[in-house]
Short mmCIF file of C-alpha atoms in Angstrom, two decimals:
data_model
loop_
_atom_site.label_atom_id
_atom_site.label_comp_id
_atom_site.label_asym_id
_atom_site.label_seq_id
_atom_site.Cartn_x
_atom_site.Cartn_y
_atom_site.Cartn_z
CA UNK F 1 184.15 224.04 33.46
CA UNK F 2 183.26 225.99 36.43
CA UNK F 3 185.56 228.72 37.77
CA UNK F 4 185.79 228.18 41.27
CA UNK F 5 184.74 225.23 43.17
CA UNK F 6 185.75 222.70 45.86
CA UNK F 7 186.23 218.93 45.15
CA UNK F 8 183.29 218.44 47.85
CA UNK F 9 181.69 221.12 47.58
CA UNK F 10 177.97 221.61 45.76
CA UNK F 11 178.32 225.54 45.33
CA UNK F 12 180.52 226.98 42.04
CA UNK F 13 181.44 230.41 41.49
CA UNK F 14 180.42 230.91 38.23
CA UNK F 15 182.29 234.61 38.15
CA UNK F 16 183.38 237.68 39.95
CA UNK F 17 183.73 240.54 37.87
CA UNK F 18 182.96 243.19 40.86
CA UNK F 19 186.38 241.50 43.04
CA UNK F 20 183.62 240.96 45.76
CA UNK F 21 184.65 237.73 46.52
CA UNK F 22 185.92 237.36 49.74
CA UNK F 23 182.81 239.64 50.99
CA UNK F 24 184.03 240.60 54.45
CA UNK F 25 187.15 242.03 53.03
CA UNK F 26 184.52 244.90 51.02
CA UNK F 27 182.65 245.41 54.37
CA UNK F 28 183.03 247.41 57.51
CA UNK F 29 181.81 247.23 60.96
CA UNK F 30 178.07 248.04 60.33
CA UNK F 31 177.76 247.70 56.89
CA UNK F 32 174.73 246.23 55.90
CA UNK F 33 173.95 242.98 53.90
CA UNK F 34 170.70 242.43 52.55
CA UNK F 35 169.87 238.69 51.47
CA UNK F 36 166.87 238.50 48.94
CA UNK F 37 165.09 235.14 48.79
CA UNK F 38 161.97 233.89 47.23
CA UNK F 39 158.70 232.04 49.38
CA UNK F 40 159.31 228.95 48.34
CA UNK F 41 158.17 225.54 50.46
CA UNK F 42 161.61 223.65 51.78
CA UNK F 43 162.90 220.58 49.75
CA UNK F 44 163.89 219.17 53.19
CA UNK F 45 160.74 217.80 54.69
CA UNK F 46 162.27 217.34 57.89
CA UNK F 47 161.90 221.01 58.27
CA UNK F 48 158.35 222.58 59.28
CA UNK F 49 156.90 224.46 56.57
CA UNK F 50 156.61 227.51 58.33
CA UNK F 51 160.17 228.11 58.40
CA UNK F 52 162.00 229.80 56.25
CA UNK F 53 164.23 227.40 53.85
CA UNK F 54 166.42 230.37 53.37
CA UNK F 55 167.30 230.86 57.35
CA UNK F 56 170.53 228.77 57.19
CA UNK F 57 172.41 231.11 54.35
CA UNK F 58 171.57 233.95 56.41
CA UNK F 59 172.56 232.08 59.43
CA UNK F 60 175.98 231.06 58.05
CA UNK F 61 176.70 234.35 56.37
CA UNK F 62 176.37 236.20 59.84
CA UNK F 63 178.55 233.61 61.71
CA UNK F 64 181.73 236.13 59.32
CA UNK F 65 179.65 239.24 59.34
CA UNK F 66 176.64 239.90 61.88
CA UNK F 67 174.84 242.60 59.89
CA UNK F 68 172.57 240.66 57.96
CA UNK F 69 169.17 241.42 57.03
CA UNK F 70 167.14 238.60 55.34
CA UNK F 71 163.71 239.61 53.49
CA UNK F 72 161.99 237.56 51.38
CA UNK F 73 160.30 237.98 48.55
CA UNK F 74 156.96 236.82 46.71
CA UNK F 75 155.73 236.15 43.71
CA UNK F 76 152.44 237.90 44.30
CA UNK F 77 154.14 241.29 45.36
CA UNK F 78 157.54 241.07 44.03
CA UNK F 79 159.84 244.23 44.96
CA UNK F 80 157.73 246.61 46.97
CA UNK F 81 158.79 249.66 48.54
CA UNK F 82 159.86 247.88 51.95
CA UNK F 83 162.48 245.88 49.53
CA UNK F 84 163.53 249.19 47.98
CA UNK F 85 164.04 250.81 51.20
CA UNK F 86 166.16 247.73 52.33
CA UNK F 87 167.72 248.01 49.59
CA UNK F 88 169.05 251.85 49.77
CA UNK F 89 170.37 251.49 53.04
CA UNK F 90 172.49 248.33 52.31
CA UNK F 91 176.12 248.13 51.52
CA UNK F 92 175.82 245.06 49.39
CA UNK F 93 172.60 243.05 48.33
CA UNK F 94 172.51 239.10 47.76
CA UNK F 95 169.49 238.32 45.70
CA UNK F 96 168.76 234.34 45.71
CA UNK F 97 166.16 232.50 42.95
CA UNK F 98 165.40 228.87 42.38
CA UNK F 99 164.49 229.02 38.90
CA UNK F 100 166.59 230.00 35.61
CA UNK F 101 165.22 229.12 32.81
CA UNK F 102 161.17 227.76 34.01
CA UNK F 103 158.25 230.22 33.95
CA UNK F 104 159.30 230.52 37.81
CA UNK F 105 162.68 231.68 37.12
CA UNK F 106 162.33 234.17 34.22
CA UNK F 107 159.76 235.62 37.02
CA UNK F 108 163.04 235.71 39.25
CA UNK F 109 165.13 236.85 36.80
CA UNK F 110 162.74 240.03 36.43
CA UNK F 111 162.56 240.59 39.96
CA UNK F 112 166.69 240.48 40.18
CA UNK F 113 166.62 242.81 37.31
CA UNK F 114 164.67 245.57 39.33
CA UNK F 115 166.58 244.83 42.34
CA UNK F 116 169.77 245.74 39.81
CA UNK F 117 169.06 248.95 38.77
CA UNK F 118 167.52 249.64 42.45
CA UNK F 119 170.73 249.29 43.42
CA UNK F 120 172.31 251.65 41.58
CA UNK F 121 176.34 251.90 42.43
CA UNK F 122 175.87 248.98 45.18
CA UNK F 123 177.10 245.58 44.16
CA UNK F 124 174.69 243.08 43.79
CA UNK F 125 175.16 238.99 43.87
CA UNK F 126 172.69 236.96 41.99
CA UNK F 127 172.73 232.92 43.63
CA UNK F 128 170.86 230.69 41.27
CA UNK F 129 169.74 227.40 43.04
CA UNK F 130 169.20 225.58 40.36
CA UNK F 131 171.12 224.11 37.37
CA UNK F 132 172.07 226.64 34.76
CA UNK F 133 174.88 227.27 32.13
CA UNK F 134 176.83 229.84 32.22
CA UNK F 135 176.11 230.80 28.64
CA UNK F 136 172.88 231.38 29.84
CA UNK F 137 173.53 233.05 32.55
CA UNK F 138 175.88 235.52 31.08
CA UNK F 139 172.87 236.83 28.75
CA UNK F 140 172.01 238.97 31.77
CA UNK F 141 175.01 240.58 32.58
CA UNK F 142 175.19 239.82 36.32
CA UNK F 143 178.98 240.24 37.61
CA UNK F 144 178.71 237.53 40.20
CA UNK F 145 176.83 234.77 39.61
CA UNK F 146 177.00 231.58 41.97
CA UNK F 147 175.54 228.33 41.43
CA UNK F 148 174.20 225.61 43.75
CA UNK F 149 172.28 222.81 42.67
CA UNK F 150 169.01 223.31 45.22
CA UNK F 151 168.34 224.96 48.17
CA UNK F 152 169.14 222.44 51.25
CA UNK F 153 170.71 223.70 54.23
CA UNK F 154 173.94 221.99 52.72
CA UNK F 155 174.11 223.67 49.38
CA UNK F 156 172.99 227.18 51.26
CA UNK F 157 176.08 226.73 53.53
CA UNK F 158 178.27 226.03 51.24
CA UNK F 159 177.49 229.20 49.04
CA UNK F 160 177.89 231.22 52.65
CA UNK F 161 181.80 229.58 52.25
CA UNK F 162 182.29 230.16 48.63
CA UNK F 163 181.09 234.13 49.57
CA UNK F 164 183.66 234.21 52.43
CA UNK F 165 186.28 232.34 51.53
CA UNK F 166 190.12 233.50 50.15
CA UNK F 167 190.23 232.96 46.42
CA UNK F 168 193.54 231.40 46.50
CA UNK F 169 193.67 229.91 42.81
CA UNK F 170 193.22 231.90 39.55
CA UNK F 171 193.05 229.71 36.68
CA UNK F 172 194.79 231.77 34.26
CA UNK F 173 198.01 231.84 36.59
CA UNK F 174 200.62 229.14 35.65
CA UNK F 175 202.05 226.79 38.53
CA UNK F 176 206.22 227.38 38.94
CA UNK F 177 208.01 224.70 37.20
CA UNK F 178 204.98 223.53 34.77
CA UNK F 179 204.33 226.47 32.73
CA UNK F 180 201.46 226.03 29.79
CA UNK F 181 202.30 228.07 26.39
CA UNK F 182 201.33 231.80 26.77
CA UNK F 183 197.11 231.88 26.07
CA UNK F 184 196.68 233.11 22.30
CA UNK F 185 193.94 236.28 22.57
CA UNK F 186 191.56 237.16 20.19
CA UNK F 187 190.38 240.94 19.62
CA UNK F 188 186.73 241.02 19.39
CA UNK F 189 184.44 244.52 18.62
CA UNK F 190 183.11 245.37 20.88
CA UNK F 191 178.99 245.32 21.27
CA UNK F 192 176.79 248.39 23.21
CA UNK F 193 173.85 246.18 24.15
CA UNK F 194 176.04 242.76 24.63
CA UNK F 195 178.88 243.89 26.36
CA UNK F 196 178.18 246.67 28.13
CA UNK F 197 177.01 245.18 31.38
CA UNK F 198 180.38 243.29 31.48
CA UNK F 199 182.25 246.53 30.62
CA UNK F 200 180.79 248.29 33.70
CA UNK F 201 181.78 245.69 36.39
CA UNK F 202 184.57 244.83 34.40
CA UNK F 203 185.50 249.12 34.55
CA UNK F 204 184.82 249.30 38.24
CA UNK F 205 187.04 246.45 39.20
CA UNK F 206 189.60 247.58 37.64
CA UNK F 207 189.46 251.65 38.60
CA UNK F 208 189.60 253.16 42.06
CA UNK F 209 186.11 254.25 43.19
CA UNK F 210 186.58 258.13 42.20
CA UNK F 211 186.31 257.35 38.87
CA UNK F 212 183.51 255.10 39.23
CA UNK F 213 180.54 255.80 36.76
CA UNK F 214 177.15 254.16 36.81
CA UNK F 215 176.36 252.51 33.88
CA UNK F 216 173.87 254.57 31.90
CA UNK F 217 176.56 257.28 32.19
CA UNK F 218 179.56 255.48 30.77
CA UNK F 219 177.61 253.41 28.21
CA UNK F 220 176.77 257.50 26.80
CA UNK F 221 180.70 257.91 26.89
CA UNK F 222 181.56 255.37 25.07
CA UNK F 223 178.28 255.04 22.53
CA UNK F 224 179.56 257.55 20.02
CA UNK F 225 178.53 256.49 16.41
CA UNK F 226 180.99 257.38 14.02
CA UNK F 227 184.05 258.24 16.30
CA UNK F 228 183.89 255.41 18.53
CA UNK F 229 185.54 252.16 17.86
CA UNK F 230 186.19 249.85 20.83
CA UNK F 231 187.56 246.19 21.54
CA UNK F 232 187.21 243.34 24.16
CA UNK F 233 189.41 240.45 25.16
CA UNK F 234 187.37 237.05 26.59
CA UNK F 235 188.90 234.00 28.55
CA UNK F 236 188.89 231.56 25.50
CA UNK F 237 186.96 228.26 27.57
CA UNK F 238 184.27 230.52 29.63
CA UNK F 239 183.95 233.92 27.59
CA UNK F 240 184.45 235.61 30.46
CA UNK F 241 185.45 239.45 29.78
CA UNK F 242 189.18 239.90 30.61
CA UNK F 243 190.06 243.09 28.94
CA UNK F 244 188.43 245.86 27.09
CA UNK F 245 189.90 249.07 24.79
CA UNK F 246 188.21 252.03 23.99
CA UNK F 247 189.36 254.28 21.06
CA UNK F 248 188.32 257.27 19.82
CA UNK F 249 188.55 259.24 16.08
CA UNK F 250 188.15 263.24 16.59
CA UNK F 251 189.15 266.26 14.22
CA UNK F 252 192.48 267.40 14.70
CA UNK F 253 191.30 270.97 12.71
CA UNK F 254 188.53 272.58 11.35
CA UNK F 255 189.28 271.26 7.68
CA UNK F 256 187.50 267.96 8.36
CA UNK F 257 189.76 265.56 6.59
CA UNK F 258 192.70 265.63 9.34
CA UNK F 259 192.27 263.13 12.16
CA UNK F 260 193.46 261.99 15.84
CA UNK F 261 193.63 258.32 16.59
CA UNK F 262 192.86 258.14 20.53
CA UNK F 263 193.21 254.92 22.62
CA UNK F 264 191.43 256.06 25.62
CA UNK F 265 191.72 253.38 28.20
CA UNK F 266 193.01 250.04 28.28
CA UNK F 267 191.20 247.54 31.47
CA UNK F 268 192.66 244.53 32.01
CA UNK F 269 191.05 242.27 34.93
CA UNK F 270 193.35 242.11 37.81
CA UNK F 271 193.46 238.31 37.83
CA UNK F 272 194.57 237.80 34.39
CA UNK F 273 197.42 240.52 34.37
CA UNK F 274 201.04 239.57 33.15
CA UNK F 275 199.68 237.51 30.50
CA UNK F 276 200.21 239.98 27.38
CA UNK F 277 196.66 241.17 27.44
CA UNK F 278 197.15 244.71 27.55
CA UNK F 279 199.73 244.90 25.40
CA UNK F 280 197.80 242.58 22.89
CA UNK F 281 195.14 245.24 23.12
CA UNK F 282 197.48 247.91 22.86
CA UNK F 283 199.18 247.17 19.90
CA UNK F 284 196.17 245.78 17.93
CA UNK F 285 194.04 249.21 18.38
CA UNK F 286 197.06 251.07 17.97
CA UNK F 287 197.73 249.19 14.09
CA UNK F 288 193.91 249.71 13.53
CA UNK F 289 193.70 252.95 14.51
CA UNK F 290 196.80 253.78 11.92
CA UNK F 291 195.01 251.84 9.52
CA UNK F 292 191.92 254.39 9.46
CA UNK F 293 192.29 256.73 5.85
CA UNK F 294 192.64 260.09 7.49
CA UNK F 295 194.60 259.43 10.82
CA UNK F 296 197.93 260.91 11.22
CA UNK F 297 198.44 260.90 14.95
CA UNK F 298 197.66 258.70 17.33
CA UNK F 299 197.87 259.78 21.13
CA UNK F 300 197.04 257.47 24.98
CA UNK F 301 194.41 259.02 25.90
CA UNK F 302 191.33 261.47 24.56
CA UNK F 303 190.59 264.82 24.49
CA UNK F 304 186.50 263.91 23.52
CA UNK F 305 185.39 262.33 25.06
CA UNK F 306 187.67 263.12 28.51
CA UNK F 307 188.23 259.74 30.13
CA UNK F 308 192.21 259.82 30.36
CA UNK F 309 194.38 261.74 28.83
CA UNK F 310 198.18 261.40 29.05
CA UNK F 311 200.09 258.51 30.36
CA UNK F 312 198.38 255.93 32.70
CA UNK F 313 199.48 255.64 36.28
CA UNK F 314 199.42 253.37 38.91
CA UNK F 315 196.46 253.15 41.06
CA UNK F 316 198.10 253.84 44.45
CA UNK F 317 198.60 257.59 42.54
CA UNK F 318 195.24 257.51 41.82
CA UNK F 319 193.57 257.33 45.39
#
């Protein structure tokens, strides 16, 4: 079931973990957008071939923000050091492919992998044109994905709306006056090499920028063999990563056989807040932490590694 889409429209957010979704509202005057797409021969043949299929996204995207710079890409080249340098001086880089799962796509796929880490601490939107699940295309770890079905002028502009459009429904929220039974949650360990990717858009969304971390650096936070014990929360239908916990075991002494539980930070995703996550997570960790042979305090918050320690505030304190 796709997350976002309009009855007549062919474009569906697949998911937003980076909140980037209206895009104008994470830009400012000048800030610019860099729209990836492939070489690839138009599917409308009423267009000549030596224009670019491509032009009408860019086109439409500008129409709500004018600093857009379209490059393409190609297969023979790939990313080159033009691409790079685009890259570093955007605010925000759309990177378009019309393969998934063909020898074409995985091709794509690598490319938008090197335009990822390229990237670095700037948000990066992959658009698939082209059928694909979203089991498949959460394997990769992309934190917005949208999906058309092709690449005609019609499907491009209606991925241009579905980047600049209000997201005024959250399918987790229940309607006044019809309200489902509270969601049941399910605690799952958490995974380095599965879940980290989600974990690091999922950490950024939820934390002001100061505390921002790129990924390599908070995977070695939390990647502590032994002492580190941490849990995630998925939307039951799409898998989608709603909350994560990270806990902590360290010495309270120098005998060795005295220890301190630590739940170091609880992240709940801001559209699924109210619903008991947090406080599942909470008191789950909190039971399995006391549970541990060995443990005889538990404490928000950890001294080793330092990500927060005391009680949690709200982010408007944090800015």
């Amino acid at each position: 079931m796709p997350a976002i889409q309009s009855q007549s429209s062919p474009a569906t957010l697949l998911w937003d973990h980076q909140d980037l979704i209206p895009l104008q509202e994470n830009l400012g005057d000048g800030d610019l957008v860099l729209l990836l797409t492939p070489a690839a021969v138009p599917l409308d043949h009423s267009i000549a071939n030596s224009s670019d299929p491509f032009e009408p996204l860019g086109k439409a995207l500008a129409r709500t923000h004018p600093w857009i710079r379209h490059v393409p890409y190609t297969k023979g080249c790939g990313i080159t050091g033009t691409h790079v340098a685009f890259i570093k001086r955007a605010r925000v880089v759309i990177f378009v492919l019309t393969g998934f799962s063909t020898e074409e796509g995985l091709f794509q796929l690598e490319l938008a992998e090197v335009a990822r880490e390229v990237c670095e601490e700037r948000p990066l939107v992959l658009i698939a044109c082209c059928e694909v699940s979203e089991e498949g295309a959460r394997e990769y770890g992309f934190p917005t994905i949208i999906q058309c079905p092709g690449y005609f002028a019609t499907d491009l502009q209606a991925v241009a709306v579905l980047l600049t459009s209000e997201r005024r429904t959250i399918e987790a929220t229940p309607t006044a006056g019809n309200s489902p039974p509270p969601p049941t949650w399910s605690l799952l360990e958490w995974n380095y090499d599965r879940d980290l990717p989600e974990t690091h858009a999922l950490w950024e969304a939820c934390l002001p920028s100061k505390f921002h971390l790129n990924r390599s650096t908070l995977g070695s936070l939390l990647k502590r063999d032994g002492y580190a014990m941490h849990y995630m929360v998925r939307e039951p239908h799409k898998g989608q990563a709603i909350g994560f916990c990270a806990t902590f075991t360290t010495f309270m002494d120098s005998s060795g056989d005295r220890l301190i539980g630590s739940v170091a930070a609880i992240l709940v995703h801001k559209g699924f807040r109210g619903l008991g996550v947090g406080r599942f997570l909470h008191d789950e960790v909190v039971r399995k932490l006391k549970n541990i042979r060995g443990v005889g305090i538990t404490q928000l918050g950890s001294t080793f590694p330092r990500l927060l320690y005391g009680l949690p505030v709200g982010e408007t304190d944090l800015e």
